[in-house]
């Protein structure tokens, strides 16, 4: 079984500041993928960033970067220079080797304040 | 650029009625997934297809639910004898097969309200 835990139901950040969203996970597989998805209000889920477990280097996509701590099973998302358009629900997700389904956390609602 | 599309976007139905949703995946994707998302929660896996074969079903998928993917293209999800607990957003996703199957692309969802 695979589990994903997001312990921050809601967060807020001032525009242009940096915010970090936390995620922990559990899986018995050695090969897996981790993702952060963004779901704006009433809009569809968008893949923000992905991390392959066998890669030690943390993934980066423009203003979005992750801190992947494999031993601690931690996968946090850092958003730099926050913009109003970053306001959304953010879901951490896990796809373990052999599983076709993606397991999602309960989400963190991020509000960017002007 | 044609992403995953779903129809309808919203559906209101009375308890006991049957409803059917459609999902059109990205054209070159041979894997298709259905998820259910209730308010304030992350999506939960329901079922997945590789081409036309339904390969995995969640325990969440009761016998009132049936999904098909004829010819390995679009998919339908039918809920029979709807209950108020079925009210949720139903999300469809698709992916390539093989080594790229881990990356799923989501549609806008169908929001079902059962009154």
Coordinates of N, CA and C in Angstrom, one line a residue:
Chain A
X1 N 0.8 -1.2 0.0 CA 0.0 0.0 0.0 C 0.9 1.2 0.0
X2 N 0.3 2.3 -0.5 CA 1.1 3.6 -0.6 C 0.2 4.7 0.1
X3 N 0.8 5.5 0.8 CA 0.1 6.6 1.5 C 0.8 7.9 1.3
X4 N 0.0 9.0 1.3 CA 0.6 10.4 1.2 C -0.1 11.2 2.2
X5 N 0.7 12.0 3.0 CA 0.2 12.8 4.0 C 0.6 14.3 3.8
X6 N -0.4 15.1 3.8 CA -0.1 16.6 3.8 C -0.7 17.1 5.1
X7 N 0.1 17.7 5.9 CA -0.3 18.1 7.3 C -0.7 19.6 7.4
X8 N -0.7 20.3 6.2 CA -1.0 21.7 6.3 C -2.3 21.9 5.4
X9 N -3.4 22.0 6.0 CA -4.7 22.1 5.3 C -4.7 23.5 4.5
X10 N -4.2 24.5 5.1 CA -4.3 25.8 4.5 C -3.0 26.6 4.8
X11 N -2.6 27.4 3.8 CA -1.4 28.3 4.0 C -1.6 29.6 3.2
X12 N -1.0 30.6 3.7 CA -1.0 31.9 3.0 C 0.4 32.4 2.8
X13 N 0.6 33.2 1.8 CA 1.9 33.8 1.6 C 1.7 35.2 0.9
X14 N 2.5 36.1 1.2 CA 2.5 37.4 0.5 C 3.0 37.3 -0.9
X15 N 2.4 38.0 -1.8 CA 2.9 38.1 -3.1 C 4.4 38.4 -3.1
X16 N 5.1 37.7 -4.0 CA 6.6 37.8 -4.2 C 7.4 37.1 -3.1
X17 N 6.8 36.6 -2.1 CA 7.5 35.9 -1.0 C 7.6 34.4 -1.4
X18 N 8.3 33.7 -0.6 CA 8.5 32.2 -0.8 C 7.7 31.4 0.2
X19 N 7.2 30.3 -0.2 CA 6.4 29.4 0.7 C 6.8 28.0 0.4
X20 N 6.7 27.2 1.5 CA 7.1 25.7 1.3 C 5.9 24.9 1.8
X21 N 5.5 24.0 1.0 CA 4.4 23.1 1.3 C 5.0 21.7 1.6
X22 N 4.5 21.1 2.7 CA 5.1 19.8 3.2 C 4.3 18.6 2.7
X23 N 5.0 17.5 2.6 CA 4.4 16.2 2.2 C 5.3 15.1 2.7
X24 N 4.7 14.1 3.3 CA 5.4 12.9 3.6 C 4.6 11.7 2.9
X25 N 5.3 10.7 2.7 CA 4.7 9.5 2.0 C 5.3 8.2 2.5
X26 N 4.6 7.2 2.1 CA 5.1 5.9 2.5 C 4.9 4.9 1.4
X27 N 5.9 4.1 1.0 CA 5.7 3.0 0.1 C 6.8 2.0 0.3
X28 N 6.5 0.8 0.0 CA 7.5 -0.3 0.2 C 8.3 -0.5 -1.1
X29 N 7.9 0.2 -2.2 CA 8.6 0.1 -3.5 C 9.9 0.9 -3.5
X30 N 10.9 0.4 -4.3 CA 12.1 1.1 -4.4 C 12.1 2.1 -5.6
X31 N 11.2 1.8 -6.5 CA 11.0 2.6 -7.7 C 9.7 3.3 -7.7
X32 N 9.7 4.6 -7.6 CA 8.4 5.4 -7.6 C 8.6 6.8 -8.0
X33 N 7.5 7.5 -8.2 CA 7.5 8.8 -8.7 C 6.7 9.7 -7.8
X34 N 7.1 10.9 -7.5 CA 6.4 11.8 -6.7 C 6.0 13.0 -7.5
X35 N 4.9 13.6 -7.2 CA 4.4 14.7 -8.0 C 3.8 15.8 -7.1
X36 N 3.8 17.0 -7.6 CA 2.9 18.0 -7.0 C 2.0 18.5 -8.1
X37 N 0.7 18.4 -7.8 CA -0.4 18.9 -8.7 C -1.0 20.2 -8.2
X38 N -1.4 21.0 -9.1 CA -2.1 22.3 -8.7 C -3.5 22.2 -9.2
X39 N -4.5 22.6 -8.4 CA -5.9 22.6 -8.8 C -6.4 24.0 -8.4
X40 N -6.4 24.9 -9.4 CA -7.0 26.2 -9.1 C -8.5 26.1 -8.9
X41 N -9.1 27.1 -8.3 CA -10.6 27.0 -8.0 C -11.4 26.7 -9.3
X42 N -12.2 25.7 -9.3 CA -13.1 25.4 -10.4 C -12.3 25.1 -11.7
X43 N -11.1 24.8 -11.6 CA -10.3 24.5 -12.8 C -9.6 23.1 -12.7
X44 N -9.1 22.6 -13.8 CA -8.6 21.3 -13.7 C -7.2 21.2 -13.1
X45 N -6.9 19.9 -12.8 CA -5.6 19.6 -12.1 C -4.5 19.7 -13.1
X46 N -3.4 20.4 -12.7 CA -2.3 20.6 -13.5 C -1.0 20.0 -12.8
X47 N -0.2 19.3 -13.6 CA 1.0 18.8 -13.0 C 2.0 20.0 -12.9
X48 N 2.5 20.2 -11.7 CA 3.5 21.2 -11.5 C 4.9 20.8 -11.6
X49 N 5.2 19.6 -11.0 CA 6.6 19.2 -10.9 C 6.6 17.7 -10.6
X50 N 7.6 17.0 -11.0 CA 7.7 15.5 -10.7 C 9.1 15.2 -10.3
X51 N 9.2 14.2 -9.5 CA 10.5 13.7 -9.0 C 10.6 12.2 -9.2
X52 N 11.6 11.7 -9.8 CA 11.9 10.3 -9.9 C 12.7 9.8 -8.7
X53 N 12.3 8.8 -8.0 CA 12.9 8.4 -6.7 C 14.4 8.1 -6.9
X54 N 14.8 7.5 -8.1 CA 16.2 7.1 -8.2 C 17.1 8.3 -8.5
X55 N 16.5 9.5 -8.7 CA 17.3 10.6 -9.0 C 17.6 11.4 -7.7
X56 N 18.8 11.6 -7.4 CA 19.1 12.3 -6.1 C 18.9 13.8 -6.3
X57 N 19.1 14.3 -7.5 CA 19.0 15.8 -7.7 C 17.5 16.2 -7.6
X58 N 17.3 17.3 -6.8 CA 15.9 17.8 -6.7 C 15.5 18.4 -8.0
X59 N 14.2 18.2 -8.3 CA 13.6 18.7 -9.5 C 13.3 20.2 -9.3
X60 N 13.4 20.9 -10.4 CA 13.1 22.4 -10.5 C 12.4 22.7 -11.8
X61 N 11.3 23.5 -11.6 CA 10.6 24.0 -12.8 C 10.3 25.5 -12.5
X62 N 11.2 26.3 -13.1 CA 11.0 27.7 -13.0 C 11.0 28.1 -11.5
X63 N 9.8 28.7 -11.0 CA 9.8 29.1 -9.6 C 9.5 28.0 -8.6
X64 N 9.2 26.8 -9.2 CA 8.9 25.7 -8.3 C 10.1 24.7 -8.2
X65 N 10.3 24.3 -7.0 CA 11.4 23.4 -6.7 C 11.0 22.5 -5.6
X66 N 11.6 21.3 -5.5 CA 11.2 20.4 -4.4 C 12.5 20.1 -3.6
X67 N 12.2 19.6 -2.4 CA 13.2 19.1 -1.5 C 12.9 17.7 -1.2
X68 N 13.6 16.8 -1.9 CA 13.3 15.3 -1.8 C 14.2 14.7 -0.8
X69 N 13.7 14.2 0.3 CA 14.5 13.5 1.3 C 14.1 12.1 1.3
X70 N 14.8 11.2 0.6 CA 14.3 9.9 0.4 C 14.3 9.1 1.7
X71 N 15.3 9.2 2.5 CA 15.4 8.4 3.7 C 14.3 8.8 4.7
X72 N 13.9 10.1 4.7 CA 12.9 10.6 5.6 C 11.5 10.5 4.9
X73 N 11.5 10.1 3.7 CA 10.2 10.0 2.9 C 9.5 11.3 3.0
X74 N 10.2 12.3 2.6 CA 9.6 13.7 2.6 C 9.8 14.3 1.3
X75 N 8.8 15.1 0.9 CA 8.8 15.7 -0.5 C 8.1 17.0 -0.4
X76 N 8.9 18.1 -0.1 CA 8.2 19.4 0.0 C 8.4 20.2 -1.3
X77 N 7.4 21.1 -1.4 CA 7.4 22.0 -2.6 C 7.7 23.4 -2.2
X78 N 8.6 24.1 -2.8 CA 8.9 25.5 -2.6 C 8.5 26.3 -3.8
X79 N 7.7 27.3 -3.5 CA 7.3 28.2 -4.5 C 8.0 29.6 -4.2
X80 N 8.8 30.0 -5.1 CA 9.5 31.3 -5.0 C 8.8 32.4 -5.7
X81 N 9.0 33.6 -5.3 CA 8.4 34.8 -5.9 C 6.9 34.5 -6.2
X82 N 6.1 34.2 -5.1 CA 4.7 33.8 -5.3 C 3.9 34.8 -6.0
X83 N 3.0 34.3 -6.9 CA 2.2 35.2 -7.7 C 0.7 34.9 -7.4
X84 N -0.1 35.9 -7.7 CA -1.6 35.7 -7.4 C -2.1 34.4 -8.1
X85 N -1.6 34.1 -9.2 CA -2.1 33.0 -10.0 C -1.6 31.6 -9.4
X86 N -0.8 31.7 -8.3 CA -0.5 30.5 -7.6 C -1.5 30.0 -6.6
X87 N -2.5 30.9 -6.4 CA -3.6 30.6 -5.5 C -4.3 29.3 -6.0
X88 N -4.3 28.3 -5.2 CA -4.9 27.0 -5.6 C -4.8 26.0 -4.5
X89 N -5.4 24.8 -4.7 CA -5.1 23.6 -3.9 C -3.9 22.9 -4.5
X90 N -3.0 22.5 -3.7 CA -1.9 21.8 -4.1 C -1.9 20.4 -3.5
X91 N -1.8 19.4 -4.4 CA -1.8 18.0 -4.0 C -0.5 17.3 -4.2
X92 N 0.0 16.7 -3.2 CA 1.2 15.8 -3.3 C 0.7 14.5 -3.7
X93 N 1.4 13.8 -4.6 CA 0.9 12.5 -5.1 C 2.1 11.5 -5.4
X94 N 1.8 10.3 -5.3 CA 2.8 9.2 -5.4 C 2.3 8.1 -6.3
X95 N 3.2 7.7 -7.2 CA 2.9 6.5 -8.1 C 4.1 5.6 -7.9
X96 N 3.8 4.4 -7.2 CA 4.8 3.4 -6.9 C 5.0 2.5 -8.0
X97 N 6.1 1.9 -8.2 CA 6.4 0.9 -9.2 C 5.4 -0.3 -9.1
X98 N 4.8 -0.6 -10.2 CA 3.8 -1.7 -10.3 C 2.4 -1.2 -10.1
X99 N 2.2 -0.1 -9.5 CA 0.9 0.5 -9.3 C 0.6 1.4 -10.5
X100 N -0.6 1.3 -11.0 CA -1.0 2.3 -12.1 C -1.8 3.5 -11.5
X101 N -2.3 3.3 -10.3 CA -3.0 4.5 -9.8 C -2.1 5.4 -9.1
X102 N -2.5 6.7 -9.0 CA -1.7 7.7 -8.3 C -2.5 7.9 -7.0
X103 N -1.7 7.9 -5.9 CA -2.3 8.2 -4.6 C -2.0 9.6 -4.2
X104 N -3.1 10.3 -3.8 CA -3.0 11.7 -3.5 C -3.1 12.0 -2.1
X105 N -2.5 13.1 -1.6 CA -2.7 13.6 -0.3 C -4.0 14.4 -0.2
X106 N -4.3 14.9 0.9 CA -5.6 15.6 1.1 C -5.5 17.1 0.6
X107 N -4.3 17.5 0.3 CA -4.2 18.8 -0.3 C -3.9 19.9 0.7
X108 N -3.3 21.0 0.2 CA -3.0 22.2 0.9 C -3.6 23.4 0.1
X109 N -4.4 24.1 0.8 CA -5.0 25.3 0.1 C -4.1 26.5 0.3
X110 N -3.6 26.9 -0.8 CA -2.6 28.1 -0.7 C -3.3 29.3 -1.2
X111 N -3.2 30.4 -0.4 CA -3.7 31.7 -0.8 C -2.6 32.6 -0.9
X112 N -2.4 33.3 -2.0 CA -1.4 34.3 -2.2 C -2.1 35.7 -2.0
X113 N -1.5 36.4 -1.1 CA -2.1 37.7 -0.7 C -1.4 38.8 -1.4
X114 N -2.2 39.7 -2.0 CA -1.5 40.9 -2.7 C -0.9 41.9 -1.7
Chain B
X1 N -3.5 22.0 -29.4 CA -3.2 21.1 -28.2 C -4.5 20.6 -27.6
X2 N -4.8 19.3 -27.8 CA -6.0 18.8 -27.2 C -5.7 18.0 -26.0
X3 N -6.2 18.5 -24.9 CA -5.9 17.7 -23.7 C -7.1 16.7 -23.4
X4 N -7.2 16.3 -22.2 CA -8.2 15.3 -21.8 C -9.5 16.1 -21.7
X5 N -10.6 15.7 -22.3 CA -11.9 16.4 -22.2 C -12.9 15.5 -21.6
X6 N -13.8 16.1 -20.9 CA -14.9 15.3 -20.2 C -16.2 16.0 -20.4
X7 N -17.3 15.2 -20.5 CA -18.6 15.7 -20.8 C -19.6 14.8 -20.0
X8 N -20.6 15.5 -19.4 CA -20.8 16.9 -19.2 C -19.8 17.4 -18.1
X9 N -19.8 18.7 -18.0 CA -19.0 19.3 -16.9 C -19.7 19.3 -15.6
X10 N -21.1 19.5 -15.7 CA -21.9 19.4 -14.5 C -23.1 18.6 -14.8
X11 N -23.5 17.8 -13.8 CA -24.7 17.0 -13.9 C -25.5 17.0 -12.6
X12 N -26.7 17.4 -12.6 CA -27.6 17.3 -11.5 C -28.6 16.3 -11.7
X13 N -28.8 15.3 -10.8 CA -29.7 14.2 -11.0 C -30.5 13.9 -9.7
X14 N -31.6 13.3 -9.9 CA -32.3 12.9 -8.7 C -31.9 11.5 -8.2
X15 N -31.9 11.3 -7.0 CA -31.6 10.0 -6.4 C -32.4 8.9 -7.1
X16 N -31.6 7.8 -7.4 CA -32.3 6.7 -8.1 C -32.1 6.7 -9.6
X17 N -31.8 7.8 -10.2 CA -31.6 7.9 -11.6 C -30.2 7.4 -12.0
X18 N -30.1 7.0 -13.3 CA -28.8 6.6 -13.8 C -28.1 7.8 -14.5
X19 N -26.8 7.8 -14.4 CA -26.1 8.9 -15.1 C -24.9 8.3 -15.9
X20 N -24.5 8.9 -16.9 CA -23.3 8.4 -17.7 C -22.4 9.6 -18.0
X21 N -21.1 9.4 -17.8 CA -20.1 10.5 -18.1 C -19.2 9.9 -19.2
X22 N -18.7 10.9 -19.9 CA -17.7 10.5 -21.0 C -16.4 11.2 -20.8
X23 N -15.3 10.5 -21.2 CA -14.0 11.0 -21.1 C -13.3 10.7 -22.5
X24 N -12.7 11.8 -23.1 CA -11.9 11.6 -24.3 C -10.4 11.9 -23.9
X25 N -9.6 10.9 -23.9 CA -8.2 11.1 -23.5 C -7.4 11.8 -24.6
X26 N -6.2 12.1 -24.2 CA -5.2 12.6 -25.2 C -5.0 11.5 -26.3
X27 N -5.0 11.9 -27.5 CA -5.1 10.9 -28.6 C -4.1 9.8 -28.6
X28 N -2.9 10.1 -28.3 CA -1.8 9.0 -28.3 C -1.7 8.2 -27.0
X29 N -2.5 8.6 -26.0 CA -2.4 7.9 -24.7 C -3.2 6.6 -24.7
X30 N -2.6 5.5 -24.3 CA -3.3 4.3 -24.3 C -3.9 3.9 -23.0
X31 N -3.5 4.6 -21.9 CA -4.0 4.3 -20.6 C -5.0 5.4 -20.1
X32 N -6.0 5.0 -19.5 CA -7.1 5.9 -19.1 C -7.5 5.6 -17.7
X33 N -7.7 6.6 -16.8 CA -8.0 6.4 -15.4 C -9.2 7.2 -15.0
X34 N -10.0 6.7 -14.1 CA -11.1 7.4 -13.5 C -10.8 7.6 -12.0
X35 N -11.0 8.8 -11.5 CA -10.9 9.1 -10.1 C -12.1 9.8 -9.6
X36 N -12.3 9.7 -8.3 CA -13.4 10.5 -7.7 C -12.8 11.4 -6.6
X37 N -13.3 12.7 -6.6 CA -12.9 13.6 -5.7 C -14.0 14.3 -5.0
X38 N -14.1 14.1 -3.6 CA -15.1 14.7 -2.8 C -14.5 16.0 -2.3
X39 N -15.4 16.9 -1.8 CA -15.1 18.2 -1.4 C -14.0 18.2 -0.3
X40 N -12.9 18.9 -0.5 CA -11.9 19.0 0.5 C -10.9 17.8 0.5
X41 N -11.1 16.9 -0.4 CA -10.2 15.7 -0.4 C -9.4 15.6 -1.7
X42 N -8.4 14.8 -1.7 CA -7.7 14.5 -2.9 C -8.4 13.5 -3.8
X43 N -8.1 13.4 -5.0 CA -8.8 12.4 -5.9 C -8.5 11.0 -5.4
X44 N -9.5 10.1 -5.5 CA -9.3 8.7 -5.1 C -9.5 7.8 -6.4
X45 N -8.6 6.9 -6.6 CA -8.6 6.0 -7.7 C -9.8 5.2 -7.8
X46 N -10.4 5.1 -9.0 CA -11.6 4.2 -9.2 C -11.2 3.0 -10.1
X47 N -10.7 3.3 -11.3 CA -10.4 2.2 -12.2 C -9.4 2.7 -13.3
X48 N -8.8 1.7 -14.0 CA -8.0 2.1 -15.1 C -8.0 1.1 -16.2
X49 N -7.8 1.6 -17.4 CA -7.8 0.9 -18.7 C -6.5 1.0 -19.3
X50 N -6.1 -0.1 -19.9 CA -5.0 -0.1 -20.9 C -5.6 -0.5 -22.2
X51 N -5.6 0.4 -23.1 CA -6.4 0.2 -24.4 C -7.9 -0.1 -24.0
X52 N -8.4 -1.2 -24.4 CA -9.8 -1.4 -24.1 C -10.0 -2.3 -22.9
X53 N -8.9 -2.8 -22.3 CA -9.0 -3.7 -21.2 C -9.0 -2.9 -19.9
X54 N -10.0 -3.3 -19.0 CA -10.1 -2.7 -17.7 C -9.2 -3.6 -16.8
X55 N -8.1 -3.1 -16.3 CA -7.1 -3.9 -15.6 C -7.2 -3.8 -14.1
X56 N -7.8 -2.7 -13.6 CA -7.8 -2.6 -12.1 C -9.0 -1.8 -11.7
X57 N -9.6 -2.3 -10.6 CA -10.8 -1.6 -10.1 C -10.6 -1.4 -8.6
X58 N -11.0 -0.3 -8.1 CA -10.9 0.0 -6.7 C -12.1 -0.6 -6.0
X59 N -12.0 -0.8 -4.7 CA -13.1 -1.3 -3.9 C -14.2 -0.2 -3.8
X60 N -13.8 1.1 -4.1 CA -14.7 2.2 -4.1 C -15.8 2.0 -5.3
X61 N -15.4 1.2 -6.3 CA -16.2 1.0 -7.4 C -17.3 -0.1 -7.1
X62 N -18.4 0.3 -6.5 CA -19.4 -0.7 -6.2 C -20.0 -1.2 -7.5
X63 N -20.9 -2.2 -7.3 CA -21.5 -2.8 -8.5 C -22.5 -1.9 -9.2
X64 N -22.8 -0.7 -8.6 CA -23.7 0.3 -9.3 C -22.9 1.0 -10.3
X65 N -21.5 0.9 -10.3 CA -20.7 1.7 -11.2 C -20.2 0.7 -12.2
X66 N -20.1 1.2 -13.5 CA -19.5 0.4 -14.5 C -18.8 1.4 -15.5
X67 N -17.6 0.9 -15.9 CA -16.8 1.7 -16.8 C -16.5 0.9 -18.1
X68 N -16.4 1.6 -19.2 CA -16.1 0.9 -20.4 C -15.2 1.8 -21.2
X69 N -14.4 1.1 -22.1 CA -13.6 1.9 -23.0 C -13.5 1.1 -24.4
X70 N -14.7 1.1 -25.1 CA -14.7 0.4 -26.3 C -13.7 0.9 -27.3
X71 N -13.0 0.0 -28.0 CA -12.1 0.4 -29.0 C -10.9 1.1 -28.5
X72 N -10.7 1.2 -27.2 CA -9.5 1.8 -26.6 C -9.4 3.3 -26.8
X73 N -10.5 4.0 -27.1 CA -10.5 5.4 -27.3 C -11.1 6.1 -26.1
X74 N -12.3 6.6 -26.3 CA -13.0 7.3 -25.2 C -13.5 6.3 -24.2
X75 N -13.9 6.8 -23.0 CA -14.4 5.9 -22.0 C -15.7 6.5 -21.4
X76 N -16.5 5.6 -20.9 CA -17.7 6.1 -20.2 C -17.7 5.5 -18.8
X77 N -18.3 6.3 -17.9 CA -18.5 5.8 -16.5 C -20.0 6.0 -16.2
X78 N -20.6 4.9 -15.9 CA -22.0 4.9 -15.6 C -22.3 4.6 -14.2
X79 N -23.2 5.4 -13.6 CA -23.6 5.1 -12.2 C -25.1 4.8 -12.2
X80 N -25.5 3.6 -11.8 CA -26.9 3.3 -11.7 C -27.4 3.5 -10.4
X81 N -28.7 3.9 -10.3 CA -29.4 4.1 -9.1 C -28.6 5.0 -8.2
X82 N -28.4 6.2 -8.6 CA -27.5 7.1 -7.9 C -28.0 7.4 -6.5
X83 N -27.1 7.6 -5.6 CA -27.3 7.9 -4.2 C -26.7 9.3 -3.9
X84 N -27.1 9.9 -2.8 CA -26.6 11.2 -2.5 C -25.1 11.1 -2.2
X85 N -24.6 10.0 -1.7 CA -23.2 9.8 -1.5 C -22.3 9.8 -2.7
X86 N -23.0 9.7 -3.9 CA -22.3 9.7 -5.1 C -21.9 11.1 -5.6
X87 N -22.4 12.1 -4.9 CA -22.1 13.5 -5.3 C -20.6 13.7 -5.1
X88 N -20.0 14.1 -6.2 CA -18.5 14.3 -6.2 C -18.1 14.8 -7.5
X89 N -16.8 15.1 -7.6 CA -16.2 15.4 -8.9 C -15.6 14.1 -9.5
X90 N -16.0 13.8 -10.7 CA -15.4 12.6 -11.3 C -14.3 13.0 -12.3
X91 N -13.1 12.6 -12.1 CA -12.0 13.0 -12.9 C -11.5 11.9 -13.8
X92 N -11.2 12.2 -14.9 CA -10.6 11.3 -15.9 C -9.1 11.8 -16.1
X93 N -8.2 10.8 -16.3 CA -6.8 11.1 -16.6 C -6.3 10.1 -17.7
X94 N -5.3 10.5 -18.4 CA -4.7 9.6 -19.4 C -3.2 9.7 -19.3
X95 N -2.6 8.6 -19.8 CA -1.1 8.6 -19.9 C -0.7 7.7 -21.0
X96 N 0.6 7.9 -21.3 CA 1.2 7.0 -22.3 C 1.5 5.7 -21.5
X97 N 1.8 4.6 -22.3 CA 2.1 3.4 -21.7 C 3.6 3.2 -21.4
X98 N 4.0 2.1 -20.9 CA 5.4 1.8 -20.7 C 6.0 2.7 -19.7
X99 N 7.2 3.2 -19.9 CA 8.0 3.9 -19.0 C 7.4 5.3 -18.7
X100 N 6.5 5.8 -19.5 CA 5.9 7.1 -19.3 C 4.5 7.0 -18.7
X101 N 4.2 5.8 -18.2 CA 2.8 5.7 -17.7 C 2.6 6.4 -16.3
X102 N 3.7 6.8 -15.7 CA 3.6 7.4 -14.4 C 3.0 8.8 -14.5
X103 N 3.1 9.4 -15.6 CA 2.7 10.8 -15.7 C 1.3 10.9 -16.3
X104 N 0.4 11.3 -15.4 CA -1.0 11.3 -15.8 C -1.5 12.7 -16.0
X105 N -2.3 12.9 -17.1 CA -2.8 14.2 -17.4 C -4.3 14.2 -17.2
X106 N -4.8 15.2 -16.4 CA -6.2 15.2 -16.0 C -7.1 16.0 -16.8
X107 N -8.4 15.6 -16.9 CA -9.4 16.4 -17.6 C -10.0 17.4 -16.5
X108 N -11.0 18.2 -17.0 CA -11.6 19.2 -16.1 C -12.6 18.6 -15.1
X109 N -13.0 17.4 -15.3 CA -13.9 16.7 -14.4 C -15.3 16.9 -14.7
X110 N -16.2 16.0 -14.2 CA -17.6 16.2 -14.2 C -18.1 16.2 -12.8
X111 N -18.8 17.3 -12.5 CA -19.3 17.5 -11.1 C -20.7 16.9 -11.0
X112 N -20.9 15.9 -10.2 CA -22.2 15.3 -10.1 C -22.8 15.7 -8.8
X113 N -24.1 16.2 -8.9 CA -24.8 16.5 -7.7 C -26.1 15.6 -7.7
X114 N -26.3 14.8 -6.7 CA -27.4 14.0 -6.5 C -28.4 14.6 -5.5
X115 N -29.6 14.9 -5.9 CA -30.5 15.5 -5.0 C -31.6 14.6 -4.4

